[in-house]
mmCIF file of C-alpha atoms in Angstrom:
data_model
loop_
_atom_site.group_PDB
_atom_site.id
_atom_site.type_symbol
_atom_site.label_atom_id
_atom_site.label_comp_id
_atom_site.label_asym_id
_atom_site.label_seq_id
_atom_site.Cartn_x
_atom_site.Cartn_y
_atom_site.Cartn_z
ATOM 1 C CA ARG A 29 -109.825 -133.400 9.167
ATOM 2 C CA ARG A 30 -111.721 -136.711 9.042
ATOM 3 C CA ALA A 31 -111.322 -137.261 12.796
ATOM 4 C CA ALA A 32 -112.618 -133.790 13.495
ATOM 5 C CA ALA A 33 -115.603 -134.300 11.167
ATOM 6 C CA LEU A 34 -116.513 -137.619 12.847
ATOM 7 C CA LEU A 35 -116.374 -135.997 16.246
ATOM 8 C CA ARG A 36 -118.621 -133.134 15.173
ATOM 9 C CA ALA A 37 -121.085 -135.591 13.574
ATOM 10 C CA ARG A 38 -121.514 -137.450 16.839
ATOM 11 C CA HIS A 39 -122.443 -134.187 18.515
ATOM 12 C CA GLY A 40 -124.672 -132.770 15.828
ATOM 13 C CA GLY A 41 -121.934 -130.522 14.420
ATOM 14 C CA ARG A 42 -122.145 -128.204 17.418
ATOM 15 C CA VAL A 43 -118.864 -128.802 19.213
ATOM 16 C CA MET A 44 -115.203 -128.182 18.609
ATOM 17 C CA VAL A 45 -112.553 -130.830 19.022
ATOM 18 C CA PRO A 46 -111.489 -130.834 22.754
ATOM 19 C CA LEU A 47 -108.441 -128.701 23.454
ATOM 20 C CA GLY A 48 -106.565 -131.622 25.012
ATOM 21 C CA MET A 49 -107.067 -133.754 21.904
ATOM 22 C CA LEU A 50 -105.812 -130.925 19.712
ATOM 23 C CA ARG A 51 -102.723 -130.418 21.749
ATOM 24 C CA THR A 52 -101.933 -134.147 21.753
ATOM 25 C CA HIS A 53 -102.416 -134.349 17.985
ATOM 26 C CA LEU A 54 -100.104 -131.394 17.450
ATOM 27 C CA GLU A 55 -97.356 -132.739 19.671
ATOM 28 C CA SER A 56 -97.486 -136.434 18.703
ATOM 29 C CA LYS A 57 -98.615 -136.377 15.017
ATOM 30 C CA LEU A 58 -97.465 -133.151 13.458
ATOM 31 C CA LEU A 59 -94.454 -131.593 15.180
ATOM 32 C CA PRO A 60 -92.273 -134.716 14.799
ATOM 33 C CA SER A 61 -92.321 -134.083 11.029
ATOM 34 C CA LEU A 62 -90.237 -130.936 11.488
ATOM 35 C CA THR A 63 -86.448 -130.954 11.473
ATOM 36 C CA SER A 64 -83.664 -128.773 12.822
ATOM 37 C CA SER A 65 -83.210 -127.305 9.296
ATOM 38 C CA ASP A 66 -86.880 -126.346 9.337
ATOM 39 C CA GLU A 67 -86.268 -124.358 12.547
ATOM 40 C CA ARG A 68 -83.436 -122.514 10.845
ATOM 41 C CA ILE A 69 -85.284 -121.572 7.639
ATOM 42 C CA PHE A 70 -88.421 -120.563 9.650
ATOM 43 C CA GLU A 71 -86.404 -118.079 11.668
ATOM 44 C CA GLN A 72 -84.631 -116.793 8.544
ATOM 45 C CA ALA A 73 -87.944 -116.325 6.795
ATOM 46 C CA THR A 74 -89.871 -114.658 9.642
ATOM 47 C CA GLY A 75 -87.329 -113.327 12.111
ATOM 48 C CA THR A 76 -88.994 -115.345 14.896
ATOM 49 C CA PRO A 77 -87.397 -118.408 16.495
ATOM 50 C CA LEU A 78 -89.660 -121.427 15.969
ATOM 51 C CA ALA A 79 -89.470 -122.368 19.623
ATOM 52 C CA ALA A 80 -90.801 -118.979 20.604
ATOM 53 C CA LEU A 81 -93.715 -119.197 18.252
ATOM 54 C CA LEU A 82 -94.520 -122.722 19.490
ATOM 55 C CA GLU A 83 -94.851 -121.458 23.027
ATOM 56 C CA GLU A 84 -97.549 -119.070 21.803
ATOM 57 C CA VAL A 85 -99.210 -121.730 19.629
ATOM 58 C CA ARG A 86 -99.521 -124.064 22.600
ATOM 59 C CA GLN A 87 -101.498 -121.327 24.422
ATOM 60 C CA LEU A 88 -103.998 -120.843 21.628
ATOM 61 C CA PRO A 89 -107.658 -121.439 22.437
ATOM 62 C CA ALA A 90 -109.372 -124.519 21.039
ATOM 63 C CA LYS A 91 -110.976 -122.621 18.093
ATOM 64 C CA SER A 92 -107.696 -121.249 16.810
ATOM 65 C CA LEU A 93 -105.803 -124.449 17.395
ATOM 66 C CA GLU A 94 -108.452 -126.411 15.530
ATOM 67 C CA ALA A 95 -108.192 -124.001 12.630
ATOM 68 C CA LEU A 96 -104.394 -124.419 12.674
ATOM 69 C CA ILE A 97 -104.534 -128.231 12.613
ATOM 70 C CA PHE A 98 -107.645 -129.181 10.685
ATOM 71 C CA ASP A 99 -108.656 -126.151 8.567
ATOM 72 C CA THR A 100 -107.258 -125.243 5.133
ATOM 73 C CA GLY A 101 -105.442 -122.282 6.696
ATOM 74 C CA LYS A 102 -107.835 -119.624 5.367
ATOM 75 C CA ALA A 103 -109.403 -119.167 8.774
ATOM 76 C CA LEU A 104 -105.996 -117.857 9.993
ATOM 77 C CA THR A 105 -105.817 -115.069 7.411
ATOM 78 C CA LYS A 106 -106.158 -112.209 9.918
ATOM 79 C CA HIS A 107 -104.783 -113.907 13.033
ATOM 80 C CA PRO A 108 -102.523 -111.528 15.045
ATOM 81 C CA LEU A 109 -99.836 -114.206 15.378
ATOM 82 C CA ASN A 110 -99.224 -113.921 11.617
ATOM 83 C CA ARG A 111 -96.839 -111.097 12.420
ATOM 84 C CA ARG A 112 -94.743 -113.777 14.164
ATOM 85 C CA GLY A 113 -95.118 -116.234 11.344
ATOM 86 C CA LEU A 114 -98.196 -118.338 12.236
ATOM 87 C CA ALA A 115 -99.334 -118.748 8.619
ATOM 88 C CA VAL A 116 -95.801 -119.695 7.528
ATOM 89 C CA PHE A 117 -95.647 -122.262 10.363
ATOM 90 C CA ARG A 118 -98.938 -123.697 9.222
ATOM 91 C CA SER A 119 -97.732 -124.048 5.689
ATOM 92 C CA LEU A 120 -94.417 -125.562 6.669
ATOM 93 C CA LEU A 121 -95.965 -127.987 9.136
ATOM 94 C CA ALA A 122 -98.601 -129.190 6.644
ATOM 95 C CA ARG A 123 -95.996 -129.627 3.897
ATOM 96 C CA ARG A 124 -93.636 -131.695 6.046
ATOM 97 C CA HIS A 125 -96.444 -133.885 7.474
ATOM 98 C CA VAL A 126 -98.094 -134.593 4.145
ATOM 99 C CA ASP A 127 -94.812 -135.262 2.411
ATOM 100 C CA ARG A 128 -93.886 -137.741 5.161
ATOM 101 C CA VAL A 129 -97.166 -139.607 4.848
ATOM 102 C CA ARG A 130 -96.884 -139.666 1.046
ATOM 103 C CA ARG A 131 -93.333 -141.030 1.242
ATOM 104 C CA GLU A 132 -94.431 -143.805 3.575
ATOM 105 C CA ARG A 133 -97.403 -144.856 1.353
ATOM 106 C CA TRP A 134 -96.240 -143.986 -2.184
ATOM 107 C CA GLY A 135 -92.458 -143.759 -2.019
ATOM 108 C CA ALA A 136 -92.056 -146.785 -4.278
ATOM 109 C CA HIS A 137 -94.238 -145.300 -7.061
ATOM 110 C CA ALA A 138 -92.291 -144.653 -10.267
ATOM 111 C CA LEU A 139 -93.374 -140.977 -10.332
ATOM 112 C CA HIS A 140 -93.063 -140.245 -6.587
ATOM 113 C CA ASP A 141 -89.761 -138.316 -6.875
ATOM 114 C CA ALA A 142 -90.937 -136.369 -9.953
ATOM 115 C CA TRP A 143 -94.088 -135.281 -8.129
ATOM 116 C CA MET A 144 -92.122 -134.280 -5.021
ATOM 117 C CA ARG A 145 -89.676 -132.301 -7.095
ATOM 118 C CA HIS A 146 -92.001 -130.577 -9.558
ATOM 119 C CA GLY A 147 -95.485 -130.609 -8.031
ATOM 120 C CA LEU A 148 -96.782 -131.213 -11.555
ATOM 121 C CA LEU A 149 -97.537 -134.245 -13.724
ATOM 122 C CA THR A 150 -99.185 -134.600 -17.133
ATOM 123 C CA THR A 151 -100.344 -137.684 -18.980
ATOM 124 C CA ARG A 152 -102.406 -138.584 -22.030
ATOM 125 C CA LEU A 153 -105.462 -140.521 -20.965
ATOM 126 C CA ARG A 154 -105.704 -143.955 -22.500
ATOM 127 C CA ASN A 155 -109.502 -144.153 -22.777
ATOM 128 C CA PHE A 156 -110.064 -140.650 -24.137
ATOM 129 C CA ARG A 157 -111.756 -140.454 -27.539
ATOM 130 C CA PRO A 158 -112.596 -137.177 -29.294
ATOM 131 C CA GLY A 159 -116.324 -136.507 -29.081
ATOM 132 C CA ALA A 160 -116.986 -139.114 -26.384
ATOM 133 C CA SER A 161 -119.646 -138.110 -23.869
ATOM 134 C CA ASN A 162 -117.704 -139.743 -21.013
ATOM 135 C CA PHE A 163 -114.830 -142.167 -20.403
ATOM 136 C CA SER A 164 -113.182 -143.907 -17.445
ATOM 137 C CA LEU A 165 -109.739 -143.515 -16.002
ATOM 138 C CA THR A 166 -107.498 -146.571 -15.985
ATOM 139 C CA ALA A 167 -106.202 -148.065 -12.709
ATOM 140 C CA GLU A 168 -102.774 -146.553 -13.327
ATOM 141 C CA GLU A 169 -104.358 -143.084 -13.920
ATOM 142 C CA VAL A 170 -106.386 -143.390 -10.702
ATOM 143 C CA GLU A 171 -103.191 -144.271 -8.877
ATOM 144 C CA LEU A 172 -101.843 -140.852 -9.770
ATOM 145 C CA LEU A 173 -104.559 -139.332 -7.599
ATOM 146 C CA GLY A 174 -103.373 -141.420 -4.665
ATOM 147 C CA LEU A 175 -99.776 -140.258 -5.319
ATOM 148 C CA ALA A 176 -100.829 -136.579 -5.417
ATOM 149 C CA SER A 177 -102.862 -136.818 -2.192
ATOM 150 C CA GLY A 178 -100.544 -139.189 -0.311
ATOM 151 C CA LEU A 179 -103.625 -141.252 0.589
ATOM 152 C CA ASP A 180 -104.701 -144.808 -0.053
ATOM 153 C CA ALA A 181 -108.308 -143.665 -0.532
ATOM 154 C CA PRO A 182 -108.264 -140.032 -1.726
ATOM 155 C CA LEU A 183 -111.695 -139.974 -3.335
ATOM 156 C CA SER A 184 -113.921 -141.828 -0.870
ATOM 157 C CA SER A 185 -113.771 -144.462 1.849
ATOM 158 C CA ARG A 186 -113.017 -147.087 -0.798
ATOM 159 C CA PRO A 187 -109.437 -148.115 -1.581
ATOM 160 C CA LEU A 188 -108.103 -146.984 -4.911
ATOM 161 C CA ALA A 189 -108.206 -150.497 -6.374
ATOM 162 C CA GLU A 190 -112.001 -150.418 -5.942
ATOM 163 C CA GLU A 191 -112.548 -146.941 -7.423
ATOM 164 C CA ARG A 192 -114.173 -146.516 -10.857
ATOM 165 C CA VAL A 193 -113.640 -142.952 -11.953
ATOM 166 C CA TRP A 194 -115.662 -141.633 -14.932
ATOM 167 C CA VAL A 195 -114.972 -138.256 -16.546
ATOM 168 C CA THR A 196 -117.950 -136.291 -17.804
ATOM 169 C CA PRO A 197 -118.168 -132.913 -19.594
ATOM 170 C CA ALA A 198 -118.073 -129.799 -17.430
ATOM 171 C CA ALA A 199 -119.336 -126.305 -18.234
ATOM 172 C CA GLN A 200 -117.204 -124.233 -20.616
ATOM 173 C CA HIS A 201 -114.966 -121.489 -19.317
ATOM 174 C CA VAL A 202 -115.504 -118.032 -20.812
ATOM 175 C CA PHE A 203 -112.457 -115.776 -20.757
ATOM 176 C CA ARG A 204 -112.810 -112.266 -19.337
ATOM 177 C CA ASP A 205 -110.132 -109.656 -18.695
ATOM 178 C CA SER A 206 -111.212 -109.076 -15.077
ATOM 179 C CA ASP A 207 -110.569 -112.733 -14.148
ATOM 180 C CA ALA A 208 -108.760 -112.924 -10.785
ATOM 181 C CA GLN A 209 -107.261 -116.250 -11.816
ATOM 182 C CA TYR A 210 -104.858 -114.400 -14.108
ATOM 183 C CA ARG A 211 -102.930 -113.266 -11.008
ATOM 184 C CA MET A 212 -100.220 -115.747 -10.008
ATOM 185 C CA HIS A 213 -101.204 -117.244 -6.637
ATOM 186 C CA ILE A 214 -101.312 -120.231 -4.336
ATOM 187 C CA ASP A 215 -104.551 -121.824 -3.253
ATOM 188 C CA GLN A 216 -104.001 -122.882 0.331
ATOM 189 C CA LEU A 217 -101.501 -122.856 3.233
ATOM 190 C CA MET A 218 -101.222 -126.617 2.780
ATOM 191 C CA PRO A 219 -100.528 -129.134 0.001
ATOM 192 C CA THR A 220 -103.533 -129.047 -2.337
ATOM 193 C CA TRP A 221 -104.058 -130.820 -5.619
ATOM 194 C CA LYS A 222 -106.241 -130.248 -8.639
ATOM 195 C CA ILE A 223 -106.741 -132.252 -11.803
ATOM 196 C CA PHE A 224 -107.776 -130.789 -15.124
ATOM 197 C CA ILE A 225 -108.775 -132.879 -18.100
ATOM 198 C CA PHE A 226 -108.870 -130.891 -21.315
ATOM 199 C CA LEU A 227 -111.379 -131.884 -24.020
ATOM 200 C CA GLU A 228 -109.778 -129.606 -26.641
ATOM 201 C CA PRO A 229 -106.138 -128.851 -27.591
ATOM 202 C CA VAL A 230 -104.852 -125.985 -25.481
ATOM 203 C CA THR A 231 -102.500 -123.541 -27.262
ATOM 204 C CA LEU A 232 -100.798 -120.408 -25.963
ATOM 205 C CA GLU A 233 -103.619 -118.354 -27.547
ATOM 206 C CA ARG A 234 -106.261 -120.294 -25.578
ATOM 207 C CA GLY A 235 -105.187 -119.570 -22.067
ATOM 208 C CA PRO A 236 -103.250 -122.637 -20.889
ATOM 209 C CA PHE A 237 -102.808 -123.425 -17.190
ATOM 210 C CA HIS A 238 -99.531 -121.787 -16.030
ATOM 211 C CA TYR A 239 -97.354 -123.348 -13.305
ATOM 212 C CA VAL A 240 -93.971 -122.712 -11.638
ATOM 213 C CA ARG A 241 -92.337 -126.081 -11.142
ATOM 214 C CA GLY A 242 -90.965 -126.697 -7.651
ATOM 215 C CA SER A 243 -92.716 -123.694 -6.149
ATOM 216 C CA HIS A 244 -94.857 -125.960 -3.964
ATOM 217 C CA ALA A 245 -91.813 -126.829 -1.870
ATOM 218 C CA ALA A 246 -91.258 -125.197 1.547
ATOM 219 C CA SER A 247 -87.986 -123.558 0.568
ATOM 220 C CA LEU A 248 -86.548 -120.502 2.259
ATOM 221 C CA ARG A 249 -87.492 -118.254 -0.664
ATOM 222 C CA LYS A 250 -91.082 -119.612 -0.628
ATOM 223 C CA LEU A 251 -91.470 -119.094 3.107
ATOM 224 C CA ARG A 252 -90.129 -115.540 2.827
ATOM 225 C CA TRP A 253 -92.609 -114.914 -0.039
ATOM 226 C CA LEU A 254 -95.473 -116.266 2.128
ATOM 227 C CA PHE A 255 -94.488 -114.266 5.209
ATOM 228 C CA GLU A 256 -94.502 -111.060 3.200
ATOM 229 C CA ARG A 257 -98.042 -111.811 2.074
ATOM 230 C CA THR A 258 -99.462 -113.074 5.393
ATOM 231 C CA ASN A 259 -97.732 -110.755 7.815
ATOM 232 C CA VAL A 260 -100.551 -108.550 9.345
ATOM 233 C CA SER A 261 -98.560 -105.460 8.435
ATOM 234 C CA SER A 262 -98.774 -106.305 4.745
ATOM 235 C CA ASP A 263 -101.313 -104.626 2.395
ATOM 236 C CA LYS A 264 -101.894 -108.102 0.807
ATOM 237 C CA ARG A 265 -102.982 -109.851 3.997
ATOM 238 C CA THR A 266 -106.761 -109.801 3.292
ATOM 239 C CA GLU A 267 -106.557 -112.291 0.401
ATOM 240 C CA CYS A 268 -107.239 -115.876 1.474
ATOM 241 C CA SER A 269 -105.312 -117.273 -1.512
ATOM 242 C CA PRO A 270 -102.139 -115.209 -1.518
ATOM 243 C CA ARG A 271 -101.269 -113.484 -4.799
ATOM 244 C CA HIS A 272 -97.862 -112.469 -6.052
ATOM 245 C CA VAL A 273 -99.113 -109.079 -7.185
ATOM 246 C CA ALA A 274 -101.376 -107.067 -4.910
ATOM 247 C CA ARG A 275 -104.865 -106.228 -6.176
ATOM 248 C CA SER A 276 -104.011 -102.546 -6.007
ATOM 249 C CA GLN A 277 -101.083 -103.059 -8.441
ATOM 250 C CA TRP A 278 -103.001 -105.181 -10.957
ATOM 251 C CA CYS A 279 -104.438 -103.714 -14.159
ATOM 252 C CA SER A 280 -107.193 -105.025 -16.411
ATOM 253 C CA SER A 281 -108.510 -101.747 -17.769
ATOM 254 C CA SER A 282 -107.358 -102.672 -21.279
ATOM 255 C CA PRO A 283 -105.967 -105.787 -23.000
ATOM 256 C CA GLU A 284 -102.570 -104.104 -23.348
ATOM 257 C CA CYS A 285 -102.387 -103.260 -19.613
ATOM 258 C CA LEU A 286 -103.464 -106.816 -18.720
ATOM 259 C CA ARG A 287 -100.764 -108.345 -20.876
ATOM 260 C CA ARG A 288 -98.162 -106.085 -19.364
ATOM 261 C CA VAL A 289 -98.867 -106.995 -15.713
ATOM 262 C CA PHE A 290 -99.409 -110.641 -16.620
ATOM 263 C CA ARG A 291 -95.914 -110.872 -18.095
ATOM 264 C CA ALA A 292 -94.382 -108.728 -15.347
ATOM 265 C CA GLN A 293 -95.521 -111.061 -12.576
ATOM 266 C CA GLN A 294 -93.801 -113.989 -14.303
ATOM 267 C CA HIS A 295 -90.525 -112.087 -14.702
ATOM 268 C CA ASP A 296 -90.676 -110.925 -11.078
ATOM 269 C CA LEU A 297 -91.082 -114.492 -9.723
ATOM 270 C CA LYS A 298 -88.056 -115.567 -11.718
ATOM 271 C CA ARG A 299 -86.136 -112.592 -10.377
ATOM 272 C CA HIS A 300 -86.946 -113.813 -6.876
ATOM 273 C CA GLY A 301 -85.205 -117.147 -7.632
ATOM 274 C CA PHE A 302 -88.143 -119.311 -8.721
ATOM 275 C CA HIS A 303 -88.232 -121.292 -11.941
ATOM 276 C CA ALA A 304 -89.670 -119.790 -15.070
ATOM 277 C CA THR A 305 -93.461 -119.993 -15.410
ATOM 278 C CA GLU A 306 -94.483 -122.866 -17.668
ATOM 279 C CA PRO A 307 -97.631 -122.696 -19.858
ATOM 280 C CA LEU A 308 -99.126 -126.145 -20.164
ATOM 281 C CA THR A 309 -99.955 -126.372 -23.846
ATOM 282 C CA VAL A 310 -101.442 -129.860 -24.205
ATOM 283 C CA ASP A 311 -103.274 -132.106 -26.593
ATOM 284 C CA ALA A 312 -106.930 -133.005 -26.168
ATOM 285 C CA GLY A 313 -107.432 -135.809 -23.657
ATOM 286 C CA THR A 314 -104.524 -134.733 -21.412
ATOM 287 C CA LEU A 315 -104.716 -134.913 -17.644
ATOM 288 C CA VAL A 316 -102.875 -132.176 -15.783
ATOM 289 C CA LEU A 317 -102.265 -132.840 -12.090
ATOM 290 C CA ALA A 318 -100.828 -129.958 -10.038
ATOM 291 C CA ASP A 319 -100.059 -129.141 -6.407
ATOM 292 C CA THR A 320 -101.725 -125.770 -6.270
ATOM 293 C CA SER A 321 -99.927 -124.685 -3.143
ATOM 294 C CA GLY A 322 -97.330 -123.837 -5.838
ATOM 295 C CA PHE A 323 -97.556 -120.736 -7.995
ATOM 296 C CA HIS A 324 -100.120 -121.013 -10.794
ATOM 297 C CA SER A 325 -102.547 -118.967 -12.805
ATOM 298 C CA ARG A 326 -104.854 -119.173 -15.775
ATOM 299 C CA GLY A 327 -103.270 -118.117 -19.051
ATOM 300 C CA LEU A 328 -104.638 -115.117 -20.946
ATOM 301 C CA GLY A 329 -107.378 -115.801 -23.449
ATOM 302 C CA PRO A 330 -109.394 -113.506 -25.787
ATOM 303 C CA ALA A 331 -112.314 -112.002 -23.836
ATOM 304 C CA GLY A 332 -115.518 -113.822 -24.716
ATOM 305 C CA GLN A 333 -113.826 -116.935 -26.138
ATOM 306 C CA ARG A 334 -114.742 -120.315 -24.639
ATOM 307 C CA ARG A 335 -112.646 -123.291 -23.611
ATOM 308 C CA THR A 336 -114.032 -126.637 -22.642
ATOM 309 C CA LEU A 337 -112.876 -128.777 -19.712
ATOM 310 C CA MET A 338 -113.962 -132.239 -18.742
ATOM 311 C CA GLY A 339 -114.642 -133.076 -15.148
ATOM 312 C CA ALA A 340 -112.330 -130.658 -13.341
ATOM 313 C CA VAL A 341 -111.923 -131.886 -9.764
ATOM 314 C CA GLN A 342 -110.393 -130.286 -6.696
ATOM 315 C CA THR A 343 -109.664 -131.979 -3.387
ATOM 316 C CA LEU A 344 -107.440 -131.356 -0.369
ATOM 317 C CA ASP A 345 -104.756 -133.534 1.207
ATOM 318 C CA ARG A 346 -106.087 -134.848 4.538
#
């Protein structure tokens, strides 16, 4: 993404990356991250041999190939090759490439294996004080952002050792029954991370962040789930962030109906072989770091009630 941005900047943002450069990047930088087992689970998930899809991918015009390689994946939502598994391929390719880069740079970190296994980390922040207007992250806490991203400089062009990260209050969240974030979903067709820093204790009654551990992984069941929701014949295909429950099957007409479908989606994910959904009930001053290409949602809260966050940040793996 950075290489593409630099190239556009040199040309006033008016050109795409040349087709030859895109094809070279795909063949030399990305495809080597895939394994023979990836070929097998891709075909089992989509019904299409990976080699057959790759022949079609190599013939894509520059605009589509650039979206495949450098975009978040949302530009491919309605691409006709999704019926052959293009979106699933994008997700699998991004996962394998980012995990390889992370392993090379952060494999020795004490929490590397836990992050790779769960896609979720929580920690109490050392410098947090109740009522403080702002506070800084320690060097060890900033390192967690590098681990999550797989990068040496995830926040700017500066190395992590030179970063000074201050957390400041963010606007309060107001709960409402029509909130689309109640529907279990993934954010992108690529590894994506978010951090949340909670200023107040979060209980079950105050809508905790919900996450399914391990659901970020490119397993066979996850790829099948993704193919069902990105296949152009699916009625769920128009949603850029795929949801487990289609919009037409969701209900928020009453608190009772909302609670019913909210619980049902969690039971259904477990029935499909995923881990149970975990509500992150945490103390004030807790940092929650999550790979939001895994299943997650906002927990239910009483309509009209407020919850305060501090400095919620989102970024994408590059």
